[in-house]
PDB file of C-alpha atoms and ligand atoms in Angstrom:
ATOM      1  CA  UNK A1379      -8.178   7.436 -15.947  1.00 97.00           C
ATOM      2  CA  UNK A1380      -7.349   3.876 -17.343  1.00 98.00           C
ATOM      3  CA  UNK A1381      -6.145   0.955 -15.584  1.00 98.00           C
ATOM      4  CA  UNK A1382      -3.459  -1.601 -17.328  1.00 98.00           C
ATOM      5  CA  UNK A1383      -2.306  -5.062 -16.337  1.00 98.00           C
ATOM      6  CA  UNK A1384       0.634  -6.429 -17.597  1.00 98.00           C
ATOM      7  CA  UNK A1385       0.604 -10.063 -17.527  1.00 98.00           C
ATOM      8  CA  UNK A1386       4.078 -11.051 -17.122  1.00 96.00           C
ATOM      9  CA  UNK A1387       4.764 -14.777 -16.232  1.00 95.00           C
ATOM     10  CA  UNK A1388       6.350 -16.176 -13.623  1.00 95.00           C
ATOM     11  CA  UNK A1389       9.423 -16.819 -15.719  1.00 94.00           C
ATOM     12  CA  UNK A1390      10.011 -13.322 -16.320  1.00 94.00           C
ATOM     13  CA  UNK A1391      10.694 -12.612 -12.454  1.00 93.00           C
ATOM     14  CA  UNK A1392      13.006 -15.779 -12.624  1.00 92.00           C
ATOM     15  CA  UNK A1393      15.063 -13.871 -15.376  1.00 91.00           C
ATOM     16  CA  UNK A1394      14.998 -10.478 -13.485  1.00 90.00           C
ATOM     17  CA  UNK A1395      16.021 -11.881 -10.228  1.00 89.00           C
ATOM     18  CA  UNK A1396      18.501 -14.502 -12.172  1.00 90.00           C
ATOM     19  CA  UNK A1397      16.881 -17.417 -10.194  1.00 92.00           C
ATOM     20  CA  UNK A1398      17.516 -20.207 -12.986  1.00 90.00           C
ATOM     21  CA  UNK A1399      15.324 -22.387 -14.332  1.00 91.00           C
ATOM     22  CA  UNK A1400      11.858 -21.292 -13.816  1.00 90.00           C
ATOM     23  CA  UNK A1401       8.845 -23.539 -12.531  1.00 88.00           C
ATOM     24  CA  UNK A1402       7.307 -26.246 -14.790  1.00 87.00           C
ATOM     25  CA  UNK A1403       4.598 -27.279 -12.158  1.00 84.00           C
ATOM     26  CA  UNK A1404       1.706 -25.041 -11.524  1.00 84.00           C
ATOM     27  CA  UNK A1405       3.224 -21.790 -10.770  1.00 88.00           C
ATOM     28  CA  UNK A1406       4.036 -21.547 -14.195  1.00 91.00           C
ATOM     29  CA  UNK A1407       0.677 -20.607 -15.576  1.00 94.00           C
ATOM     30  CA  UNK A1408      -0.104 -18.846 -12.285  1.00 95.00           C
ATOM     31  CA  UNK A1409      -0.635 -15.338 -13.687  1.00 97.00           C
ATOM     32  CA  UNK A1410      -3.310 -16.196 -16.260  1.00 97.00           C
ATOM     33  CA  UNK A1411      -5.008 -18.939 -14.268  1.00 97.00           C
ATOM     34  CA  UNK A1412      -5.243 -17.854 -10.881  1.00 96.00           C
ATOM     35  CA  UNK A1413      -4.257 -14.219 -10.825  1.00 97.00           C
ATOM     36  CA  UNK A1414      -5.820 -13.052 -13.654  1.00 98.00           C
ATOM     37  CA  UNK A1415      -9.640 -14.339 -12.814  1.00 98.00           C
ATOM     38  CA  UNK A1416      -9.001 -11.903  -9.321  1.00 98.00           C
ATOM     39  CA  UNK A1417      -8.174  -8.971 -11.582  1.00 98.00           C
ATOM     40  CA  UNK A1418     -11.477  -9.562 -13.701  1.00 98.00           C
ATOM     41  CA  UNK A1419     -13.541  -9.831 -10.355  1.00 98.00           C
ATOM     42  CA  UNK A1420     -12.038  -6.479  -9.131  1.00 98.00           C
ATOM     43  CA  UNK A1421     -12.706  -4.731 -12.241  1.00 98.00           C
ATOM     44  CA  UNK A1422     -15.994  -5.965 -12.161  1.00 98.00           C
ATOM     45  CA  UNK A1423     -16.522  -4.857  -8.633  1.00 97.00           C
ATOM     46  CA  UNK A1424     -15.758  -1.527  -9.862  1.00 98.00           C
ATOM     47  CA  UNK A1425     -17.657  -1.262 -12.891  1.00 97.00           C
ATOM     48  CA  UNK A1426     -14.846  -0.595 -15.511  1.00 98.00           C
ATOM     49  CA  UNK A1427     -13.074  -2.220 -18.330  1.00 98.00           C
ATOM     50  CA  UNK A1428      -8.989  -2.571 -18.182  1.00 98.00           C
ATOM     51  CA  UNK A1429      -6.304  -2.967 -20.438  1.00 98.00           C
ATOM     52  CA  UNK A1430      -4.444  -6.151 -20.177  1.00 98.00           C
ATOM     53  CA  UNK A1431      -1.046  -6.365 -21.961  1.00 98.00           C
ATOM     54  CA  UNK A1432      -0.317  -9.914 -23.048  1.00 98.00           C
ATOM     55  CA  UNK A1433       2.607 -11.994 -24.027  1.00 98.00           C
ATOM     56  CA  UNK A1434       1.765 -13.756 -27.318  1.00 98.00           C
ATOM     57  CA  UNK A1435       4.159 -17.053 -26.590  1.00 97.00           C
ATOM     58  CA  UNK A1436       1.963 -17.331 -23.229  1.00 96.00           C
ATOM     59  CA  UNK A1437      -1.232 -17.714 -25.151  1.00 95.00           C
ATOM     60  CA  UNK A1438       0.517 -20.277 -27.664  1.00 95.00           C
ATOM     61  CA  UNK A1439       1.362 -22.443 -24.432  1.00 93.00           C
ATOM     62  CA  UNK A1440      -2.118 -21.841 -22.236  1.00 95.00           C
ATOM     63  CA  UNK A1441      -5.346 -23.024 -23.630  1.00 96.00           C
ATOM     64  CA  UNK A1442      -6.958 -22.342 -20.615  1.00 96.00           C
ATOM     65  CA  UNK A1443      -5.337 -18.399 -20.287  1.00 96.00           C
ATOM     66  CA  UNK A1444      -6.490 -17.918 -23.725  1.00 97.00           C
ATOM     67  CA  UNK A1445     -10.043 -18.701 -23.114  1.00 97.00           C
ATOM     68  CA  UNK A1446     -10.216 -16.549 -20.091  1.00 98.00           C
ATOM     69  CA  UNK A1447      -8.592 -14.144 -21.990  1.00 98.00           C
ATOM     70  CA  UNK A1448     -11.192 -14.100 -24.961  1.00 98.00           C
ATOM     71  CA  UNK A1449     -13.843 -13.942 -22.410  1.00 98.00           C
ATOM     72  CA  UNK A1450     -12.537 -10.679 -21.154  1.00 98.00           C
ATOM     73  CA  UNK A1451     -12.219  -9.265 -24.705  1.00 98.00           C
ATOM     74  CA  UNK A1452     -15.711 -10.216 -25.265  1.00 98.00           C
ATOM     75  CA  UNK A1453     -16.709  -8.611 -21.914  1.00 97.00           C
ATOM     76  CA  UNK A1454     -15.161  -5.269 -22.959  1.00 97.00           C
ATOM     77  CA  UNK A1455     -11.724  -5.166 -21.687  1.00 98.00           C
ATOM     78  CA  UNK A1456      -9.172  -4.302 -24.145  1.00 98.00           C
ATOM     79  CA  UNK A1457      -5.907  -6.771 -25.071  1.00 98.00           C
ATOM     80  CA  UNK A1458      -2.718  -4.989 -25.913  1.00 98.00           C
ATOM     81  CA  UNK A1459       0.634  -5.783 -27.360  1.00 98.00           C
ATOM     82  CA  UNK A1460       3.515  -6.855 -24.682  1.00 98.00           C
ATOM     83  CA  UNK A1461       5.757  -8.869 -27.422  1.00 98.00           C
ATOM     84  CA  UNK A1462       5.719 -12.503 -27.931  1.00 98.00           C
ATOM     85  CA  UNK A1463       8.511 -13.474 -25.382  1.00 97.00           C
ATOM     86  CA  UNK A1464       9.059 -10.627 -23.264  1.00 96.00           C
ATOM     87  CA  UNK A1465      12.687 -10.094 -24.029  1.00 96.00           C
ATOM     88  CA  UNK A1466      14.085  -7.473 -21.410  1.00 93.00           C
ATOM     89  CA  UNK A1467      16.963  -6.643 -24.211  1.00 93.00           C
ATOM     90  CA  UNK A1468      13.884  -5.574 -26.549  1.00 96.00           C
ATOM     91  CA  UNK A1469      15.360  -2.409 -26.631  1.00 94.00           C
ATOM     92  CA  UNK A1470      18.772  -3.548 -28.092  1.00 94.00           C
ATOM     93  CA  UNK A1471      17.583  -5.830 -30.501  1.00 96.00           C
ATOM     94  CA  UNK A1472      18.136  -5.147 -34.164  1.00 97.00           C
ATOM     95  CA  UNK A1473      15.353  -4.141 -36.130  1.00 97.00           C
ATOM     96  CA  UNK A1474      13.853  -7.342 -37.858  1.00 98.00           C
ATOM     97  CA  UNK A1475      13.846  -8.984 -34.452  1.00 98.00           C
ATOM     98  CA  UNK A1476      12.057  -6.344 -33.008  1.00 98.00           C
ATOM     99  CA  UNK A1477       9.861  -6.356 -35.749  1.00 98.00           C
ATOM    100  CA  UNK A1478       9.020 -10.289 -34.996  1.00 98.00           C
ATOM    101  CA  UNK A1479       8.493  -9.798 -31.285  1.00 98.00           C
ATOM    102  CA  UNK A1480       5.643  -7.256 -32.273  1.00 98.00           C
ATOM    103  CA  UNK A1481       4.367  -9.087 -35.132  1.00 98.00           C
ATOM    104  CA  UNK A1482       3.994 -12.396 -33.707  1.00 98.00           C
ATOM    105  CA  UNK A1483       2.188 -10.990 -30.574  1.00 98.00           C
ATOM    106  CA  UNK A1484       0.070  -9.093 -32.690  1.00 98.00           C
ATOM    107  CA  UNK A1485      -1.312 -12.107 -34.338  1.00 98.00           C
ATOM    108  CA  UNK A1486      -1.699 -14.108 -31.681  1.00 98.00           C
ATOM    109  CA  UNK A1487      -3.568 -11.308 -29.228  1.00 98.00           C
ATOM    110  CA  UNK A1488      -5.676 -10.030 -32.230  1.00 98.00           C
ATOM    111  CA  UNK A1489      -6.613 -13.780 -32.648  1.00 98.00           C
ATOM    112  CA  UNK A1490      -7.467 -13.920 -28.996  1.00 98.00           C
ATOM    113  CA  UNK A1491      -9.379 -10.725 -28.824  1.00 98.00           C
ATOM    114  CA  UNK A1492     -11.043 -10.592 -32.096  1.00 97.00           C
ATOM    115  CA  UNK A1493      -9.502  -7.571 -32.909  1.00 96.00           C
ATOM    116  CA  UNK A1494      -5.802  -6.332 -33.912  1.00 97.00           C
ATOM    117  CA  UNK A1495      -4.413  -4.646 -31.060  1.00 98.00           C
ATOM    118  CA  UNK A1496      -3.959  -1.016 -31.303  1.00 98.00           C
ATOM    119  CA  UNK A1497      -1.521  -0.426 -28.130  1.00 98.00           C
ATOM    120  CA  UNK A1498       1.691  -1.602 -27.720  1.00 98.00           C
ATOM    121  CA  UNK A1499       4.162  -1.797 -24.140  1.00 98.00           C
ATOM    122  CA  UNK A1500       7.558  -2.843 -24.097  1.00 97.00           C
ATOM    123  CA  UNK A1501       8.894  -5.363 -21.752  1.00 96.00           C
ATOM    124  CA  UNK A1502      11.054  -3.508 -18.942  1.00 90.00           C
ATOM    125  CA  UNK A1503       9.490   0.019 -20.208  1.00 91.00           C
ATOM    126  CA  UNK A1504      12.303   0.586 -22.867  1.00 92.00           C
ATOM    127  CA  UNK A1505      12.108   1.857 -26.125  1.00 95.00           C
ATOM    128  CA  UNK A1506      13.696   3.300 -28.637  1.00 94.00           C
ATOM    129  CA  UNK A1507      12.804   5.432 -32.217  1.00 94.00           C
ATOM    130  CA  UNK A1508      12.704   1.707 -34.237  1.00 96.00           C
ATOM    131  CA  UNK A1509       9.790   0.597 -31.725  1.00 96.00           C
ATOM    132  CA  UNK A1510       8.008   3.586 -32.653  1.00 95.00           C
ATOM    133  CA  UNK A1511       8.747   3.649 -36.400  1.00 95.00           C
ATOM    134  CA  UNK A1512       7.379  -0.324 -36.407  1.00 97.00           C
ATOM    135  CA  UNK A1513       4.286   0.891 -34.483  1.00 97.00           C
ATOM    136  CA  UNK A1514       3.407   3.452 -36.380  1.00 95.00           C
ATOM    137  CA  UNK A1515       4.063   1.388 -39.808  1.00 96.00           C
ATOM    138  CA  UNK A1516       1.399  -1.215 -38.093  1.00 97.00           C
ATOM    139  CA  UNK A1517      -1.417   1.517 -37.456  1.00 96.00           C
ATOM    140  CA  UNK A1518      -0.891   1.169 -33.708  1.00 98.00           C
ATOM    141  CA  UNK A1519      -2.583   4.270 -31.695  1.00 97.00           C
ATOM    142  CA  UNK A1520      -0.516   4.201 -28.737  1.00 98.00           C
ATOM    143  CA  UNK A1521       2.517   3.486 -26.800  1.00 97.00           C
ATOM    144  CA  UNK A1522       2.400   3.122 -23.068  1.00 97.00           C
ATOM    145  CA  UNK A1523       6.122   1.947 -22.540  1.00 96.00           C
ATOM    146  CA  UNK A1524       7.692   5.573 -20.794  1.00 92.00           C
ATOM    147  CA  UNK A1525       8.047   5.355 -17.500  1.00 89.00           C
ATOM    148  CA  UNK A1526       9.492   8.703 -16.067  1.00 85.00           C
ATOM    149  CA  UNK A1527      10.215   7.536 -12.556  1.00 82.00           C
ATOM    150  CA  UNK A1528      13.292   8.293 -10.728  1.00 80.00           C
ATOM    151  CA  UNK A1529      12.588   6.532  -7.779  1.00 76.00           C
ATOM    152  CA  UNK A1530      11.796   3.362  -9.605  1.00 79.00           C
ATOM    153  CA  UNK A1531      14.777   3.751 -11.802  1.00 80.00           C
ATOM    154  CA  UNK A1532      17.372   4.487  -9.029  1.00 78.00           C
ATOM    155  CA  UNK A1533      16.118   1.341  -7.011  1.00 79.00           C
ATOM    156  CA  UNK A1534      16.498  -0.789 -10.356  1.00 83.00           C
ATOM    157  CA  UNK A1535      20.072   0.303 -10.827  1.00 81.00           C
ATOM    158  CA  UNK A1536      21.048   0.011  -7.487  1.00 80.00           C
ATOM    159  CA  UNK A1537      19.767  -3.875  -7.501  1.00 82.00           C
ATOM    160  CA  UNK A1538      21.445  -4.346 -10.902  1.00 85.00           C
ATOM    161  CA  UNK A1539      24.639  -3.131  -9.714  1.00 83.00           C
ATOM    162  CA  UNK A1540      24.645  -5.517  -6.697  1.00 82.00           C
ATOM    163  CA  UNK A1541      23.543  -8.416  -8.621  1.00 85.00           C
ATOM    164  CA  UNK A1542      26.653  -7.897 -10.652  1.00 85.00           C
ATOM    165  CA  UNK A1543      28.858  -7.607  -8.108  1.00 82.00           C
ATOM    166  CA  UNK A1544      27.459 -10.703  -6.831  1.00 83.00           C
ATOM    167  CA  UNK A1545      28.107 -12.341 -10.116  1.00 86.00           C
ATOM    168  CA  UNK A1546      24.495 -13.171 -10.741  1.00 85.00           C
ATOM    169  CA  UNK A1547      23.590 -10.426 -13.394  1.00 85.00           C
ATOM    170  CA  UNK A1548      19.916  -9.537 -13.812  1.00 83.00           C
ATOM    171  CA  UNK A1549      18.066 -10.412 -17.010  1.00 80.00           C
ATOM    172  CA  UNK A1550      16.580  -7.052 -16.639  1.00 80.00           C
ATOM    173  CA  UNK A1551      17.817  -4.025 -18.628  1.00 80.00           C
ATOM    174  CA  UNK A1552      18.308  -0.447 -17.632  1.00 80.00           C
ATOM    175  CA  UNK A1553      17.203   2.215 -20.216  1.00 80.00           C
ATOM    176  CA  UNK A1554      18.629   5.689 -21.067  1.00 80.00           C
ATOM    177  CA  UNK A1555      18.401   7.638 -18.044  1.00 80.00           C
ATOM    178  CA  UNK A1556      16.722  10.509 -20.535  1.00 82.00           C
ATOM    179  CA  UNK A1557      13.497   8.135 -19.805  1.00 84.00           C
ATOM    180  CA  UNK A1558      13.501  10.613 -16.553  1.00 83.00           C
ATOM    181  CA  UNK A1559      12.838  13.602 -18.516  1.00 83.00           C
ATOM    182  CA  UNK A1560      10.029  12.348 -20.739  1.00 88.00           C
ATOM    183  CA  UNK A1561       6.719  14.117 -20.013  1.00 89.00           C
ATOM    184  CA  UNK A1562       4.520  12.883 -17.370  1.00 89.00           C
ATOM    185  CA  UNK A1563       1.444  13.163 -19.406  1.00 93.00           C
ATOM    186  CA  UNK A1564       0.267  11.879 -22.631  1.00 95.00           C
ATOM    187  CA  UNK A1565       2.321  13.321 -25.797  1.00 95.00           C
ATOM    188  CA  UNK A1566       3.082  12.854 -29.353  1.00 96.00           C
ATOM    189  CA  UNK A1567       6.760  11.527 -29.477  1.00 94.00           C
ATOM    190  CA  UNK A1568       9.518  12.859 -31.864  1.00 92.00           C
ATOM    191  CA  UNK A1569      10.414  10.321 -34.143  1.00 86.00           C
ATOM    192  CA  UNK A1570      13.971  10.067 -33.637  1.00 88.00           C
ATOM    193  CA  UNK A1571      13.718  11.026 -29.687  1.00 89.00           C
ATOM    194  CA  UNK A1572      10.823   8.737 -28.179  1.00 91.00           C
ATOM    195  CA  UNK A1573      10.915  10.514 -24.804  1.00 91.00           C
ATOM    196  CA  UNK A1574      10.775  14.034 -26.295  1.00 92.00           C
ATOM    197  CA  UNK A1575       7.365  15.846 -27.534  1.00 93.00           C
ATOM    198  CA  UNK A1576       7.563  16.592 -31.258  1.00 91.00           C
ATOM    199  CA  UNK A1577       5.877  13.858 -33.493  1.00 83.00           C
ATOM    200  CA  UNK A1578       2.275  13.479 -34.678  1.00 81.00           C
ATOM    201  CA  UNK A1579       0.152  10.266 -35.280  1.00 86.00           C
ATOM    202  CA  UNK A1580       1.097   8.050 -32.467  1.00 94.00           C
ATOM    203  CA  UNK A1581       0.433   8.878 -28.753  1.00 97.00           C
ATOM    204  CA  UNK A1582       2.688   8.020 -26.024  1.00 96.00           C
ATOM    205  CA  UNK A1583       0.776   7.608 -22.395  1.00 97.00           C
ATOM    206  CA  UNK A1584       3.254   7.214 -19.687  1.00 95.00           C
ATOM    207  CA  UNK A1585       2.724   5.224 -16.899  1.00 94.00           C
ATOM    208  CA  UNK A1586       1.856   7.860 -13.699  1.00 92.00           C
ATOM    209  CA  UNK A1587       4.493   9.150 -11.647  1.00 89.00           C
ATOM    210  CA  UNK A1588       3.931  12.226  -9.046  1.00 85.00           C
ATOM    211  CA  UNK A1589       4.635  15.470 -10.225  1.00 83.00           C
ATOM    212  CA  UNK A1590       8.510  16.949  -8.884  1.00 77.00           C
ATOM    213  CA  UNK A1591       9.504  13.956  -6.736  1.00 79.00           C
ATOM    214  CA  UNK A1592       8.396  11.695  -9.691  1.00 83.00           C
ATOM    215  CA  UNK A1593       7.449   8.506  -7.208  1.00 84.00           C
ATOM    216  CA  UNK A1594       5.965   5.691  -9.487  1.00 88.00           C
ATOM    217  CA  UNK A1595       2.276   4.898  -8.721  1.00 90.00           C
ATOM    218  CA  UNK A1596       2.039   1.311  -9.852  1.00 93.00           C
ATOM    219  CA  UNK A1597       0.501  -1.825  -8.167  1.00 93.00           C
ATOM    220  CA  UNK A1598       3.856  -2.449  -6.567  1.00 92.00           C
ATOM    221  CA  UNK A1599       3.966   0.737  -5.005  1.00 92.00           C
ATOM    222  CA  UNK A1600       0.438   1.047  -3.795  1.00 94.00           C
ATOM    223  CA  UNK A1601       0.580  -2.506  -2.326  1.00 94.00           C
ATOM    224  CA  UNK A1602       4.027  -1.716  -0.331  1.00 93.00           C
ATOM    225  CA  UNK A1603       3.472   1.569   0.761  1.00 92.00           C
ATOM    226  CA  UNK A1604       1.635   2.602   4.014  1.00 93.00           C
ATOM    227  CA  UNK A1605      -1.735   3.459   3.953  1.00 94.00           C
ATOM    228  CA  UNK A1606      -1.136   7.087   4.252  1.00 93.00           C
ATOM    229  CA  UNK A1607       1.692   7.091   1.544  1.00 92.00           C
ATOM    230  CA  UNK A1608      -0.793   5.332  -0.907  1.00 94.00           C
ATOM    231  CA  UNK A1609      -3.683   7.572  -0.218  1.00 94.00           C
ATOM    232  CA  UNK A1610      -1.033  10.864  -0.840  1.00 92.00           C
ATOM    233  CA  UNK A1611       0.299   8.883  -4.177  1.00 92.00           C
ATOM    234  CA  UNK A1612      -3.108   8.549  -5.383  1.00 95.00           C
ATOM    235  CA  UNK A1613      -4.835  11.383  -4.385  1.00 94.00           C
ATOM    236  CA  UNK A1614      -1.544  13.365  -6.077  1.00 93.00           C
ATOM    237  CA  UNK A1615      -1.955  11.146  -9.433  1.00 94.00           C
ATOM    238  CA  UNK A1616      -5.662  11.887  -9.564  1.00 94.00           C
ATOM    239  CA  UNK A1617      -5.184  15.680  -9.526  1.00 93.00           C
ATOM    240  CA  UNK A1618      -3.297  15.295 -13.150  1.00 93.00           C
ATOM    241  CA  UNK A1619      -5.610  15.475 -16.312  1.00 94.00           C
ATOM    242  CA  UNK A1620      -4.923  11.373 -16.898  1.00 96.00           C
ATOM    243  CA  UNK A1621      -3.905   8.811 -14.680  1.00 95.00           C
ATOM    244  CA  UNK A1622      -2.313   5.810 -16.464  1.00 96.00           C
ATOM    245  CA  UNK A1623      -2.607   3.492 -13.271  1.00 97.00           C
ATOM    246  CA  UNK A1624       0.077   0.119 -14.240  1.00 97.00           C
ATOM    247  CA  UNK A1625      -0.588  -2.981 -12.497  1.00 97.00           C
ATOM    248  CA  UNK A1626       0.792  -6.616 -12.817  1.00 97.00           C
ATOM    249  CA  UNK A1627      -0.742  -9.924 -12.980  1.00 97.00           C
ATOM    250  CA  UNK A1628       1.658 -11.117 -10.133  1.00 97.00           C
ATOM    251  CA  UNK A1629       0.134  -8.486  -7.629  1.00 97.00           C
ATOM    252  CA  UNK A1630      -2.740 -10.433  -7.292  1.00 98.00           C
ATOM    253  CA  UNK A1631      -0.767 -13.432  -6.499  1.00 97.00           C
ATOM    254  CA  UNK A1632      -1.522 -15.628  -3.367  1.00 97.00           C
ATOM    255  CA  UNK A1633       1.970 -17.087  -3.103  1.00 94.00           C
ATOM    256  CA  UNK A1634       1.099 -20.420  -1.089  1.00 93.00           C
ATOM    257  CA  UNK A1635      -1.874 -21.238  -2.794  1.00 94.00           C
ATOM    258  CA  UNK A1636      -0.807 -20.382  -6.443  1.00 95.00           C
ATOM    259  CA  UNK A1637       2.531 -22.606  -5.569  1.00 93.00           C
ATOM    260  CA  UNK A1638       4.891 -19.396  -6.376  1.00 93.00           C
ATOM    261  CA  UNK A1639       8.048 -21.110  -6.028  1.00 92.00           C
ATOM    262  CA  UNK A1640       9.640 -20.021  -2.648  1.00 93.00           C
ATOM    263  CA  UNK A1641      12.927 -18.677  -4.234  1.00 93.00           C
ATOM    264  CA  UNK A1642      10.841 -16.207  -5.751  1.00 94.00           C
ATOM    265  CA  UNK A1643       9.003 -15.132  -2.772  1.00 95.00           C
ATOM    266  CA  UNK A1644      12.366 -14.702  -1.237  1.00 95.00           C
ATOM    267  CA  UNK A1645      13.067 -12.082  -3.767  1.00 93.00           C
ATOM    268  CA  UNK A1646       9.793 -10.261  -3.782  1.00 93.00           C
ATOM    269  CA  UNK A1647       8.268  -8.226  -0.678  1.00 94.00           C
ATOM    270  CA  UNK A1648       4.949  -8.048  -2.355  1.00 94.00           C
ATOM    271  CA  UNK A1649       4.627 -11.926  -2.603  1.00 95.00           C
ATOM    272  CA  UNK A1650       5.043 -12.038   1.005  1.00 96.00           C
ATOM    273  CA  UNK A1651       1.685  -9.456   1.588  1.00 96.00           C
ATOM    274  CA  UNK A1652      -1.429 -11.705   2.209  1.00 97.00           C
ATOM    275  CA  UNK A1653      -3.783 -11.594  -0.837  1.00 97.00           C
ATOM    276  CA  UNK A1654      -6.340  -9.624   1.068  1.00 97.00           C
ATOM    277  CA  UNK A1655      -4.280  -6.953   1.987  1.00 96.00           C
ATOM    278  CA  UNK A1656      -3.111  -6.599  -1.417  1.00 97.00           C
ATOM    279  CA  UNK A1657      -6.841  -6.322  -2.915  1.00 97.00           C
ATOM    280  CA  UNK A1658      -7.980  -4.299  -0.215  1.00 97.00           C
ATOM    281  CA  UNK A1659      -5.182  -1.653  -1.546  1.00 96.00           C
ATOM    282  CA  UNK A1660      -6.066  -1.512  -4.757  1.00 97.00           C
ATOM    283  CA  UNK A1661     -10.358  -1.798  -3.772  1.00 97.00           C
ATOM    284  CA  UNK A1662     -10.004   1.346  -2.074  1.00 97.00           C
ATOM    285  CA  UNK A1663      -7.698   2.916  -4.804  1.00 97.00           C
ATOM    286  CA  UNK A1664     -10.157   2.260  -7.443  1.00 97.00           C
ATOM    287  CA  UNK A1665     -12.992   3.501  -4.743  1.00 97.00           C
ATOM    288  CA  UNK A1666     -10.950   6.631  -4.031  1.00 96.00           C
ATOM    289  CA  UNK A1667     -10.778   7.282  -8.045  1.00 97.00           C
ATOM    290  CA  UNK A1668     -14.344   6.949  -8.495  1.00 97.00           C
ATOM    291  CA  UNK A1669     -15.309   8.934  -5.379  1.00 96.00           C
ATOM    292  CA  UNK A1670     -12.980  11.983  -6.826  1.00 96.00           C
ATOM    293  CA  UNK A1671     -14.916  11.879 -10.006  1.00 95.00           C
ATOM    294  CA  UNK A1672     -12.625   9.569 -12.162  1.00 96.00           C
ATOM    295  CA  UNK A1673     -13.899   8.554 -15.689  1.00 97.00           C
ATOM    296  CA  UNK A1674     -12.432   4.836 -16.095  1.00 98.00           C
ATOM    297  CA  UNK A1675     -11.443   4.084 -19.787  1.00 98.00           C
ATOM    298  CA  UNK A1676      -9.498   1.576 -21.478  1.00 98.00           C
ATOM    299  CA  UNK A1677      -5.735   3.141 -22.969  1.00 98.00           C
ATOM    300  CA  UNK A1678      -7.718   2.299 -26.643  1.00 98.00           C
ATOM    301  CA  UNK A1679     -10.537   4.079 -25.726  1.00 98.00           C
ATOM    302  CA  UNK A1680      -8.729   7.119 -24.221  1.00 97.00           C
ATOM    303  CA  UNK A1681      -6.170   7.152 -27.452  1.00 96.00           C
ATOM    304  CA  UNK A1682      -9.393   7.638 -29.327  1.00 94.00           C
TER     305      UNK A1682
HETATM  306 ZN1   ZN B1858       6.188  -6.780 -18.773  1.00 81.94          ZN
END
């Protein structure tokens, strides 16, 4: 089992919800300065190393966040590439612009970690054959962007359509529905079809979804689901050979204490849950995995 955390800044959620200018006060750095240490404590409690997907530009802007991440890397956690500016239209960028997003983050994240990143996750989960081509050329071992969840895809499509109708289009990007038919377990993607098996070298490590219904088993769904459903989803995911659990930095936000702006709290139900409750959901999940015999690895270790 691998646990990863996408460290998307509060500004990313402003773009998804079309909320205009992101906060300039303490909320701006809340993910790295407030949420990240809570993840470090959580993982220490469960004696596991995780993979953090880091946005390059955030490291450049926040020396405090950078030193926290450097410390985590020294303690054995993995830092991986989550692009330089987290553009939701990443999969639509021309080749050179896509390369720049990867390369700038590669340099900054590598300098912070003291080792070149070997893994990548795209903003909004969308990749194309150019992405895989660029990663292969740079010696990456894995990509972990593929998210074949029908429930997530359908909910996202609905929200984006409603926002468009309201004249407030989301900054998010809806991927090709082909992703819904991607394998659920690790595979080597075909060079021209990232959502199909058939390549060599680079590994794709899809984010966990349940079989058949393809419900997404990620931080947000574990936090929002009633306990019986959460336990069921976790038990199902643990039956697969590999459980790739994706979390987000914002999953452990304490909305008021961290000064998350009310406009964003109003849009995201997870931000209205008390921190203690969210921590309990993740604590219980990691304890259940350990009790079921899961062996925790970083995505880099898995790919090796
Ligand atoms: Zn992200």
